């Protein structure tokens, strides 16, 4: 590559900095849409986001008015914050706001340009993942080369000859298309082009580096390809990107946000402080249950702890197993760990011993189902067959539609029965041990040393290294929904948008192995022979917790399991009733109501997922066990006494904390500007290529959360847009030391993306970290108080 | 001893350039592709690099984050290739954490470091 091209490649890399990568819908990963601007203070970043993407960065006047009206913003706090900023309290009142905005938010701007329209259509054709009946030819050549060959036949392009004379190499073509741009202006020009359709740019940015994407070789694409096509079209239509419509934030907006955050923070800290002094010590646990840090776990954990002698822990839901999982019978494996880390190995799920015959029947049934799917898809897409197909299959589809609509639960059960008949259920086990296989890339299985490392990491980071109960349950999680392109958004973020059950099974199996326990014992973690690890999966839509199929194989644990099952039922009923109070249009508050939502194909909101998330608490459960956190807090277990060198705290702050901030930012920006940073209304969504959604047939890819995931209705909000508040129970100097050694954390805390509190157990001081370093004592009410806890622990 | 001496004396050393690049883990795909496309026949990649620079200390070996820690590339190639690589890195390092060092080295097996 000549020097000019090398330089151009770097300019593209720089220009794409402000574009957040977008993962496909089937592995939904939450990302801060302004991730590329996190090196700037929050206020500057949202201003730049407004200038670049036309997005709003603060809660609107009407959102603030609504929050004040229902008490989510304390008027006294607003007064204090206003004075702190040198403003009179009267001048920061949001005033009269229209509570029922009558208009639907407009579609993303910039879509009328012929450049965008053509580009989107070509991208849709090129990136298609098996939906198109007639795929775009020559995709193997890469986007620019394939487009250059096809575009000469596109009558909508004014001067097709000019396209044909462009060099075949994307960088070379781009170099030529930038000839008329002075060198120092090139990066900015590229940046402006990438910002017009940030969703598509973000998807290509992700796709270009997704080494394991199944279509990486069949349809390769890079940002250089994308920009070459974009600039070629821009030249054809003499249309350079225009800056988006100006967004003027109200001068009071930062004050409103600060007051909203401070109201929440004061209430949370007040409740935690009161409860921490009054909570009775936890009983000796009958069982210990480890849940994902996900905010949805908190509700079930609290109800379970109040149902019996259980101790619960929080850890990122991949439980330290950084693997790709291949489900039994699946065509491909999938990553099942946070996107911050690369999977270290592949773990296939294989039939349990003694189930080989069923497994064969299962595979034969799966093959038949796939053949049937291919035939139906072929008939639907065939220009001739489609008519006959519609005639012949119409009544069957009509019946299915009626069944889904009138009796969603019955129809779901009928489908499940049919599926079980065709593909009988097979008990499977993860095949964990390292094996040599012919496929190169990721190794299959984990060596004993890797298994030990993963097990030790899990136990040490969450501080469970002694006092093991006879039963320890690792609870992965996943959601349940039908007809929902955003289904992966309900699953576990720490498993790259997949269900967490497989990871729980892997780690439970590892932790039960005598050889691994012997290695752990050498390293100072002695797990008693009487302790058994078990896997389970928490269905966050229905709050059912399903124990793995080998749960009853050990007689010693059977009485504990019997009691646990009863208590889980009780906890589930409580958790469901609590969640139903917050779900709109709920038919009753019982289990049937949530089961119906999960099976309803017209339900845009099967559950609230992580809406209303606001804080990340790192510490021992005793800190928060007596407080009703309302399903708003990520909870990571941490025992500061078991981590003298701060290694576990470093792992938590550089991993799970960062993931929580990504999720929190996605909710924040999807709420303050659902059109630009969110995905708009589900009503007008159009699934494209199997990987994303557009509004209509040629819009930007809608990258954030749908309106229905953050609002009850156009007039009523649900998610509160607050930046993540992090509370860490650890010695202050240890937290300082972790921050000092990690530039990424300094960036998040110093630039105001995350607020940090330390609860120092050595001094009993609650302190807030100031931007740039230093600590300020919390000014909330004193620690010792006789006032009652909001919700006391039942003994 | 005499045999070994005579073997060594037959070695011919070829002058090439070495580039050492330390960048954020997130830039690994970009630098890897740049090296390959500019003519480096291979490189050594060290992940989880720690160190102190203009942006403060960067920790390595993070348990649950491969992106935040630094990576180090070491590549040896003819001067023209190293020149192109350095040209491609300059705009990147103007805006992001990282350093590059270029030095003279000698290699015995020239064909391993040059493309035909």
PDB file of C-alpha atoms in Angstrom, chain A residues 1-7 9-11 13-14 17 21 23 35 169 171 187 191 209 315 318 320 338-344 457-458 461 636 650-652 654-656 658 662 740-744 746, chain B residues 24 26-31 33-39 50-51 55-69 80-81 83-97 115:
ATOM      1  CA  UNK A   1       0.000   0.000   0.000  1.00  0.00           C
ATOM      2  CA  UNK A   2       1.499   3.363  -0.948  1.00  0.00           C
ATOM      3  CA  UNK A   3       2.012   6.029   1.708  1.00  0.00           C
ATOM      4  CA  UNK A   4      -0.952   8.107   0.487  1.00  0.00           C
ATOM      5  CA  UNK A   5      -3.297   5.184   0.996  1.00  0.00           C
ATOM      6  CA  UNK A   6      -1.844   4.381   4.404  1.00  0.00           C
ATOM      7  CA  UNK A   7      -2.489   7.964   5.434  1.00  0.00           C
ATOM      8  CA  UNK A   9      -6.718   4.650   5.989  1.00  0.00           C
ATOM      9  CA  UNK A  10      -5.688   6.487   9.178  1.00  0.00           C
ATOM     10  CA  UNK A  11      -7.917   9.461   8.327  1.00  0.00           C
ATOM     11  CA  UNK A  13     -10.011   5.468  11.321  1.00  0.00           C
ATOM     12  CA  UNK A  14      -9.905   8.912  12.952  1.00  0.00           C
ATOM     13  CA  UNK A  17     -13.999   7.701  16.046  1.00  0.00           C
ATOM     14  CA  UNK A  21     -20.207   0.539  16.586  1.00  0.00           C
ATOM     15  CA  UNK A  23     -23.956  -4.823  16.785  1.00  0.00           C
ATOM     16  CA  UNK A  35     -19.054   6.543  22.841  1.00  0.00           C
ATOM     17  CA  UNK A 169      -9.661  -0.620  -5.175  1.00  0.00           C
ATOM     18  CA  UNK A 171      -8.942   3.245  -1.092  1.00  0.00           C
ATOM     19  CA  UNK A 187     -10.678  13.965   7.650  1.00  0.00           C
ATOM     20  CA  UNK A 191     -16.371  12.572   9.276  1.00  0.00           C
ATOM     21  CA  UNK A 209     -13.842  -5.968  12.529  1.00  0.00           C
ATOM     22  CA  UNK A 315     -21.638 -11.402  39.056  1.00  0.00           C
ATOM     23  CA  UNK A 318     -21.296 -15.155  31.859  1.00  0.00           C
ATOM     24  CA  UNK A 320     -16.271 -15.960  33.932  1.00  0.00           C
ATOM     25  CA  UNK A 338     -19.127  -9.654  27.241  1.00  0.00           C
ATOM     26  CA  UNK A 339     -18.074  -7.969  24.002  1.00  0.00           C
ATOM     27  CA  UNK A 340     -15.173  -6.388  25.896  1.00  0.00           C
ATOM     28  CA  UNK A 341     -13.394  -9.743  25.858  1.00  0.00           C
ATOM     29  CA  UNK A 342     -12.621 -12.170  23.070  1.00  0.00           C
ATOM     30  CA  UNK A 343     -13.920 -15.712  23.587  1.00  0.00           C
ATOM     31  CA  UNK A 344     -11.050 -17.992  24.579  1.00  0.00           C
ATOM     32  CA  UNK A 457     -11.729 -15.680  38.854  1.00  0.00           C
ATOM     33  CA  UNK A 458     -15.452 -16.163  39.456  1.00  0.00           C
ATOM     34  CA  UNK A 461     -13.985 -11.482  42.166  1.00  0.00           C
ATOM     35  CA  UNK A 636     -21.908  -6.746  41.858  1.00  0.00           C
ATOM     36  CA  UNK A 650      -9.798  -3.733  39.087  1.00  0.00           C
ATOM     37  CA  UNK A 651     -11.608  -6.524  37.234  1.00  0.00           C
ATOM     38  CA  UNK A 652     -15.014  -5.220  38.346  1.00  0.00           C
ATOM     39  CA  UNK A 654     -12.730  -2.189  34.158  1.00  0.00           C
ATOM     40  CA  UNK A 655     -15.255  -4.835  33.063  1.00  0.00           C
ATOM     41  CA  UNK A 656     -18.786  -4.941  34.508  1.00  0.00           C
ATOM     42  CA  UNK A 658     -17.963  -0.325  31.806  1.00  0.00           C
ATOM     43  CA  UNK A 662     -22.819   1.310  28.079  1.00  0.00           C
ATOM     44  CA  UNK A 740      -4.905   5.952  38.732  1.00  0.00           C
ATOM     45  CA  UNK A 741      -3.847   2.893  36.765  1.00  0.00           C
ATOM     46  CA  UNK A 742      -6.684   2.907  34.238  1.00  0.00           C
ATOM     47  CA  UNK A 743      -7.020   5.793  31.817  1.00  0.00           C
ATOM     48  CA  UNK A 744     -10.469   4.614  30.662  1.00  0.00           C
ATOM     49  CA  UNK A 746     -10.387   8.374  34.652  1.00  0.00           C
TER      50      UNK A 746
ATOM     51  CA  UNK B  24      -4.928   1.032  22.573  1.00  0.00           C
ATOM     52  CA  UNK B  26      -9.209  -1.093  20.268  1.00  0.00           C
ATOM     53  CA  UNK B  27      -6.822  -0.091  17.452  1.00  0.00           C
ATOM     54  CA  UNK B  28      -5.443  -3.593  17.027  1.00  0.00           C
ATOM     55  CA  UNK B  29      -7.471  -4.404  13.866  1.00  0.00           C
ATOM     56  CA  UNK B  30      -6.433  -1.128  12.206  1.00  0.00           C
ATOM     57  CA  UNK B  31      -2.720  -1.520  12.913  1.00  0.00           C
ATOM     58  CA  UNK B  33      -4.271  -4.443   8.615  1.00  0.00           C
ATOM     59  CA  UNK B  34      -2.010  -1.449   8.038  1.00  0.00           C
ATOM     60  CA  UNK B  35       1.089  -3.578   8.619  1.00  0.00           C
ATOM     61  CA  UNK B  36      -0.109  -6.299   6.284  1.00  0.00           C
ATOM     62  CA  UNK B  37      -1.204  -3.933   3.542  1.00  0.00           C
ATOM     63  CA  UNK B  38       1.994  -1.886   3.689  1.00  0.00           C
ATOM     64  CA  UNK B  39       4.178  -4.926   3.075  1.00  0.00           C
ATOM     65  CA  UNK B  50       1.094  -1.754  30.701  1.00  0.00           C
ATOM     66  CA  UNK B  51       2.922   1.549  30.841  1.00  0.00           C
ATOM     67  CA  UNK B  55      -2.457   9.996  29.188  1.00  0.00           C
ATOM     68  CA  UNK B  56      -1.273   8.603  32.544  1.00  0.00           C
ATOM     69  CA  UNK B  57      -0.809   4.997  33.548  1.00  0.00           C
ATOM     70  CA  UNK B  58      -2.400   2.196  31.524  1.00  0.00           C
ATOM     71  CA  UNK B  59      -2.933  -1.101  33.318  1.00  0.00           C
ATOM     72  CA  UNK B  60      -2.398  -4.383  31.487  1.00  0.00           C
ATOM     73  CA  UNK B  61      -3.818  -7.867  32.102  1.00  0.00           C
ATOM     74  CA  UNK B  62      -7.375  -6.815  32.795  1.00  0.00           C
ATOM     75  CA  UNK B  63      -9.462  -9.875  33.624  1.00  0.00           C
ATOM     76  CA  UNK B  64     -12.670  -8.811  31.901  1.00  0.00           C
ATOM     77  CA  UNK B  65     -11.588  -6.245  29.332  1.00  0.00           C
ATOM     78  CA  UNK B  66      -9.369  -6.919  26.327  1.00  0.00           C
ATOM     79  CA  UNK B  67     -10.004  -3.549  24.747  1.00  0.00           C
ATOM     80  CA  UNK B  68      -8.859  -1.127  27.401  1.00  0.00           C
ATOM     81  CA  UNK B  69      -5.306  -2.352  27.808  1.00  0.00           C
ATOM     82  CA  UNK B  80       9.874   1.714   2.161  1.00  0.00           C
ATOM     83  CA  UNK B  81       7.319  -0.453   3.942  1.00  0.00           C
ATOM     84  CA  UNK B  83       7.899   4.505   5.844  1.00  0.00           C
ATOM     85  CA  UNK B  84       4.343   3.731   4.635  1.00  0.00           C
ATOM     86  CA  UNK B  85       3.408   2.211   8.002  1.00  0.00           C
ATOM     87  CA  UNK B  86       4.718   5.252   9.873  1.00  0.00           C
ATOM     88  CA  UNK B  87       2.835   7.576   7.497  1.00  0.00           C
ATOM     89  CA  UNK B  88      -0.371   5.668   8.243  1.00  0.00           C
ATOM     90  CA  UNK B  89       0.227   5.799  11.988  1.00  0.00           C
ATOM     91  CA  UNK B  90       1.061   9.485  12.253  1.00  0.00           C
ATOM     92  CA  UNK B  91      -2.519  10.826  11.912  1.00  0.00           C
ATOM     93  CA  UNK B  92      -3.737   8.151  14.332  1.00  0.00           C
ATOM     94  CA  UNK B  93      -1.164   8.961  17.010  1.00  0.00           C
ATOM     95  CA  UNK B  94      -1.907  12.665  16.670  1.00  0.00           C
ATOM     96  CA  UNK B  95      -5.329  11.948  18.138  1.00  0.00           C
ATOM     97  CA  UNK B  96      -4.946   8.848  20.291  1.00  0.00           C
ATOM     98  CA  UNK B  97      -2.770   7.312  22.980  1.00  0.00           C
ATOM     99  CA  UNK B 115       7.741  -9.876  -0.249  1.00  0.00           C
TER     100      UNK B 115
END
